[in-house]
Short mmCIF file of C-alpha atoms in Angstrom, two decimals:
data_model
loop_
_atom_site.label_atom_id
_atom_site.label_comp_id
_atom_site.label_asym_id
_atom_site.label_seq_id
_atom_site.Cartn_x
_atom_site.Cartn_y
_atom_site.Cartn_z
CA UNK A 147 -6.04 -59.06 -122.60
CA UNK A 148 -3.86 -56.13 -121.45
CA UNK A 149 -0.24 -55.60 -122.56
CA UNK A 150 2.04 -53.15 -120.80
CA UNK A 151 5.50 -52.26 -122.01
CA UNK A 152 7.87 -50.03 -120.04
CA UNK A 153 11.33 -49.01 -121.23
CA UNK A 154 13.74 -47.02 -119.14
CA UNK A 155 16.57 -44.88 -120.43
CA UNK A 156 20.28 -45.49 -120.02
CA UNK A 157 22.35 -43.20 -117.81
CA UNK A 158 26.11 -43.02 -118.02
CA UNK A 159 28.23 -41.04 -115.62
CA UNK A 160 31.97 -40.61 -115.63
CA UNK A 161 34.08 -39.26 -112.79
CA UNK A 162 37.77 -38.50 -113.09
CA UNK A 163 40.03 -37.77 -110.14
CA UNK A 164 43.78 -37.56 -109.70
CA UNK A 165 44.04 -41.22 -108.78
CA UNK A 166 40.92 -43.11 -109.81
CA UNK A 167 38.69 -43.34 -112.85
CA UNK A 168 35.34 -45.05 -112.34
CA UNK A 169 32.73 -45.64 -115.02
CA UNK A 170 29.32 -47.07 -114.25
CA UNK A 171 26.66 -47.95 -116.82
CA UNK A 172 23.20 -49.19 -115.86
CA UNK A 173 20.50 -50.38 -118.28
CA UNK A 174 17.09 -51.79 -117.32
CA UNK A 175 14.40 -53.03 -119.75
CA UNK A 176 10.99 -54.48 -118.76
CA UNK A 177 8.47 -56.01 -121.20
CA UNK A 178 5.29 -58.12 -120.97
CA UNK A 179 7.21 -61.37 -120.67
CA UNK A 180 10.85 -60.50 -120.00
CA UNK A 181 12.73 -58.38 -117.50
CA UNK A 182 16.50 -57.93 -117.64
CA UNK A 183 18.92 -55.81 -115.71
CA UNK A 184 22.63 -55.29 -116.29
CA UNK A 185 25.17 -53.17 -114.47
CA UNK A 186 28.85 -52.95 -115.41
CA UNK A 187 31.44 -51.21 -113.30
CA UNK A 188 35.04 -50.72 -114.36
CA UNK A 189 37.68 -49.07 -112.21
CA UNK A 190 41.20 -48.06 -113.23
CA UNK A 191 43.78 -46.56 -110.94
CA UNK A 192 46.31 -44.06 -112.28
CA UNK A 193 49.14 -42.17 -110.69
CA UNK A 194 48.35 -38.75 -112.16
CA UNK A 195 45.43 -36.63 -113.28
CA UNK A 196 46.51 -37.02 -116.92
CA UNK A 197 45.28 -40.47 -117.88
CA UNK A 198 44.28 -42.70 -120.77
CA UNK A 199 40.90 -42.31 -122.48
CA UNK A 200 38.61 -41.02 -119.75
CA UNK A 201 36.81 -38.01 -121.22
CA UNK A 202 34.52 -39.73 -123.74
CA UNK A 203 34.22 -41.99 -126.76
CA UNK A 204 36.07 -41.62 -130.06
CA UNK A 205 32.98 -39.89 -131.47
CA UNK A 206 33.48 -37.10 -128.94
CA UNK A 207 36.80 -36.01 -130.43
CA UNK A 208 37.74 -33.31 -132.93
CA UNK A 209 41.14 -33.12 -134.63
CA UNK A 210 43.27 -30.09 -133.70
CA UNK A 211 46.77 -30.87 -134.97
CA UNK A 212 49.01 -33.68 -136.21
CA UNK A 213 52.79 -33.26 -136.08
CA UNK A 214 55.28 -35.54 -137.83
CA UNK A 215 58.21 -35.19 -135.43
CA UNK A 216 61.59 -34.97 -137.16
CA UNK A 217 60.13 -34.44 -140.63
CA UNK A 218 60.84 -31.35 -142.75
CA UNK A 219 57.71 -31.77 -144.88
CA UNK A 220 54.01 -32.56 -144.60
CA UNK A 221 53.13 -36.24 -145.00
CA UNK A 222 50.00 -38.36 -145.44
CA UNK A 223 49.15 -41.48 -143.47
CA UNK A 224 47.28 -44.42 -145.01
CA UNK A 225 43.97 -42.81 -144.01
CA UNK A 226 44.71 -39.73 -146.10
CA UNK A 227 45.25 -37.57 -143.01
CA UNK A 228 47.87 -34.82 -143.22
CA UNK A 229 50.68 -34.66 -140.65
CA UNK A 230 52.49 -31.33 -140.65
CA UNK A 231 56.24 -30.92 -140.83
CA UNK A 232 57.86 -30.70 -137.40
CA UNK A 233 56.76 -27.59 -135.43
CA UNK A 234 56.49 -26.25 -131.85
CA UNK A 235 59.62 -28.08 -130.62
CA UNK A 236 62.43 -26.76 -128.43
CA UNK A 237 65.90 -28.05 -129.28
CA UNK A 238 66.79 -31.60 -130.23
CA UNK A 239 67.91 -33.25 -133.46
CA UNK A 240 66.23 -35.45 -136.07
CA UNK A 241 66.61 -39.02 -137.29
CA UNK A 242 64.84 -40.81 -140.12
CA UNK A 243 64.69 -44.20 -141.85
CA UNK A 244 62.94 -45.42 -144.99
CA UNK A 245 59.21 -46.02 -144.62
CA UNK A 246 59.87 -49.43 -146.20
CA UNK A 247 61.66 -50.46 -143.00
CA UNK A 248 58.67 -49.92 -140.73
CA UNK A 249 55.12 -50.97 -141.51
CA UNK A 250 51.74 -49.95 -140.16
CA UNK A 251 49.03 -47.36 -140.62
CA UNK A 252 51.36 -44.47 -139.72
CA UNK A 253 54.62 -45.69 -141.29
CA UNK A 254 55.30 -42.25 -142.78
CA UNK A 255 55.15 -40.79 -139.26
CA UNK A 256 56.90 -43.56 -137.33
CA UNK A 257 59.83 -43.45 -139.79
CA UNK A 258 61.06 -40.08 -138.49
CA UNK A 259 61.71 -38.76 -135.01
CA UNK A 260 62.93 -35.84 -132.96
CA UNK A 261 65.44 -36.93 -130.39
CA UNK A 262 67.42 -35.11 -127.71
CA UNK A 263 70.80 -33.83 -128.82
CA UNK A 264 73.93 -35.31 -127.28
CA UNK A 265 74.08 -32.95 -124.29
CA UNK A 266 70.33 -32.62 -123.83
CA UNK A 267 68.08 -34.67 -121.53
CA UNK A 268 64.66 -33.71 -122.86
CA UNK A 269 62.57 -33.47 -126.03
CA UNK A 270 59.97 -30.72 -125.53
CA UNK A 271 56.97 -29.47 -127.49
CA UNK A 272 54.91 -26.42 -126.54
CA UNK A 273 51.68 -26.29 -128.53
CA UNK A 274 49.47 -23.16 -128.26
CA UNK A 275 45.84 -24.18 -127.80
CA UNK A 276 42.61 -22.77 -126.41
CA UNK A 277 41.59 -23.86 -122.93
CA UNK A 278 39.71 -27.15 -122.67
CA UNK A 279 40.00 -30.93 -122.53
CA UNK A 280 42.37 -32.68 -124.93
CA UNK A 281 43.44 -36.17 -125.89
CA UNK A 282 47.15 -36.44 -126.66
CA UNK A 283 48.12 -39.39 -128.87
CA UNK A 284 51.86 -39.96 -129.03
CA UNK A 285 53.28 -42.08 -131.85
CA UNK A 286 56.40 -43.93 -130.75
CA UNK A 287 58.79 -46.41 -132.37
CA UNK A 288 62.39 -47.45 -131.78
CA UNK A 289 64.30 -46.90 -135.05
CA UNK A 290 67.96 -46.85 -133.97
CA UNK A 291 70.27 -49.80 -134.75
CA UNK A 292 71.97 -49.32 -131.39
CA UNK A 293 68.78 -49.80 -129.36
CA UNK A 294 67.33 -53.09 -130.58
CA UNK A 295 66.99 -54.76 -127.18
CA UNK A 296 64.60 -54.31 -124.26
CA UNK A 297 66.08 -51.80 -121.81
CA UNK A 298 68.39 -50.10 -124.30
CA UNK A 299 66.40 -46.86 -124.38
CA UNK A 300 64.23 -45.74 -121.47
CA UNK A 301 62.53 -42.37 -120.97
CA UNK A 302 59.73 -40.78 -118.98
CA UNK A 303 56.76 -39.11 -120.69
CA UNK A 304 55.35 -35.88 -119.23
CA UNK A 305 52.13 -34.14 -120.32
CA UNK A 306 51.37 -30.70 -118.83
CA UNK A 307 53.62 -31.28 -115.86
CA UNK A 308 52.31 -34.77 -115.02
CA UNK A 309 54.47 -37.87 -115.52
CA UNK A 310 52.15 -40.22 -117.43
CA UNK A 311 54.66 -43.01 -118.16
CA UNK A 312 57.88 -43.89 -116.38
CA UNK A 313 60.84 -45.63 -118.03
CA UNK A 314 58.92 -46.11 -121.27
CA UNK A 315 60.53 -48.72 -123.51
CA UNK A 316 59.26 -48.87 -127.11
CA UNK A 317 61.02 -52.17 -127.79
CA UNK A 318 59.41 -53.78 -124.75
CA UNK A 319 56.00 -52.41 -125.68
CA UNK A 320 55.98 -53.01 -129.46
CA UNK A 321 59.27 -54.51 -130.65
CA UNK A 322 62.14 -52.98 -132.66
CA UNK A 323 61.01 -50.84 -135.62
CA UNK A 324 57.38 -51.54 -134.77
CA UNK A 325 55.25 -48.47 -134.12
CA UNK A 326 52.70 -47.93 -131.38
CA UNK A 327 50.41 -45.20 -130.03
CA UNK A 328 50.04 -44.05 -126.41
CA UNK A 329 46.97 -41.92 -125.51
CA UNK A 330 46.56 -39.55 -122.58
CA UNK A 331 43.84 -37.06 -121.62
CA UNK A 332 44.58 -33.70 -120.06
CA UNK A 333 43.07 -30.27 -119.33
CA UNK A 334 44.58 -27.00 -120.56
CA UNK A 335 43.78 -23.74 -118.78
CA UNK A 336 42.33 -20.88 -120.81
CA UNK A 337 44.93 -19.05 -122.90
CA UNK A 338 47.63 -21.58 -122.03
CA UNK A 339 49.71 -24.06 -124.03
CA UNK A 340 49.95 -27.84 -124.02
CA UNK A 341 53.44 -29.02 -123.03
CA UNK A 342 54.73 -32.48 -123.93
CA UNK A 343 58.13 -33.75 -122.80
CA UNK A 344 60.10 -36.96 -122.98
CA UNK A 345 62.84 -37.14 -120.34
CA UNK A 346 66.09 -39.10 -120.47
CA UNK A 347 66.50 -42.21 -118.30
CA UNK A 348 68.72 -44.33 -120.56
CA UNK A 349 69.83 -43.00 -123.99
CA UNK A 350 68.29 -39.93 -125.58
CA UNK A 351 64.50 -39.46 -125.27
CA UNK A 352 62.47 -39.07 -128.46
CA UNK A 353 59.10 -38.64 -130.15
CA UNK A 354 57.87 -39.78 -133.57
CA UNK A 355 54.49 -38.08 -133.85
CA UNK A 356 51.90 -36.07 -131.93
CA UNK A 357 48.17 -36.10 -132.64
CA UNK A 358 46.14 -33.61 -130.63
CA UNK A 359 42.36 -34.04 -130.36
CA UNK A 360 39.86 -31.75 -128.62
CA UNK A 361 37.28 -33.48 -126.43
CA UNK A 362 33.87 -32.03 -127.22
CA UNK A 363 32.24 -30.66 -124.09
CA UNK A 364 28.62 -31.54 -124.87
CA UNK A 365 29.09 -35.27 -125.49
CA UNK A 366 30.12 -36.43 -122.03
CA UNK A 367 29.93 -35.48 -118.37
CA UNK A 368 33.20 -35.36 -116.48
CA UNK A 369 34.64 -33.70 -113.41
CA UNK A 370 38.37 -33.49 -112.83
CA UNK A 371 40.45 -32.45 -109.85
CA UNK A 372 43.98 -31.41 -110.75
#
C-alpha cells in the first residue's frame, strides 16, 4: 500500500488602483482520498484612490495617534486606550455633551466634537507623519439637538485631497447620538503631512475623533496608483 499526500500553499495578492480594488484568494489541498479547491474573488469599486480597508488585515496595523476632537484633556476609551486632547486642528469651535447621553465603546470620544465656526465651511486637521501607508479611522456622531433628523447636517469628507464620502449624514448612517466609525486607507509622501477635512454641505461640518494607524509594509503586498 502506498500513500501520497500533497499540500500546496496559499497565495494572496492584493491590487489597489484609483477606481477598483480586487482581492483574489486561492487554496488547493490534495490528499489520498479527498481533493478540494476553492477560489474567492471580491471586487469593490471606489471613486478615489483613498478607500476603505484595502492595505491588509487588522493584524497589519500599528497605532500612531488618537485624537479626541473638541476635548481639552486626554481621555480613555473602554479598551483602556488613551485619546489625546484636541491637537493639529486649524480653526473651528468645540461642542460637548455628557458621556451618559451617548453609549458605545468610544463614548468618551463621541461625546465631544470640533465643528466649523459660524463663518467657516471646513474642519481641518494637519497631522505630521512619516511617509507610508496609513489607515484613517474617523469617529463620527450627531450630538446637536437641532440636527436630529436625516438630512439636517450633511458634509463631505476629504483625506489627503481625495473626497472619500459625499454628503455624509451621521443620523442616516447611525441614528441621533449614536456613534460610528468610518475607515479609509491612504498614502503619505515622505516628509509630508496627513490632511483630513470635513466640508460644509448643510450645517457646519464636524469631527468627533481621529485614530491614525500605520500599515506595516512587510505584512501585505499592494500597489497603488494615485
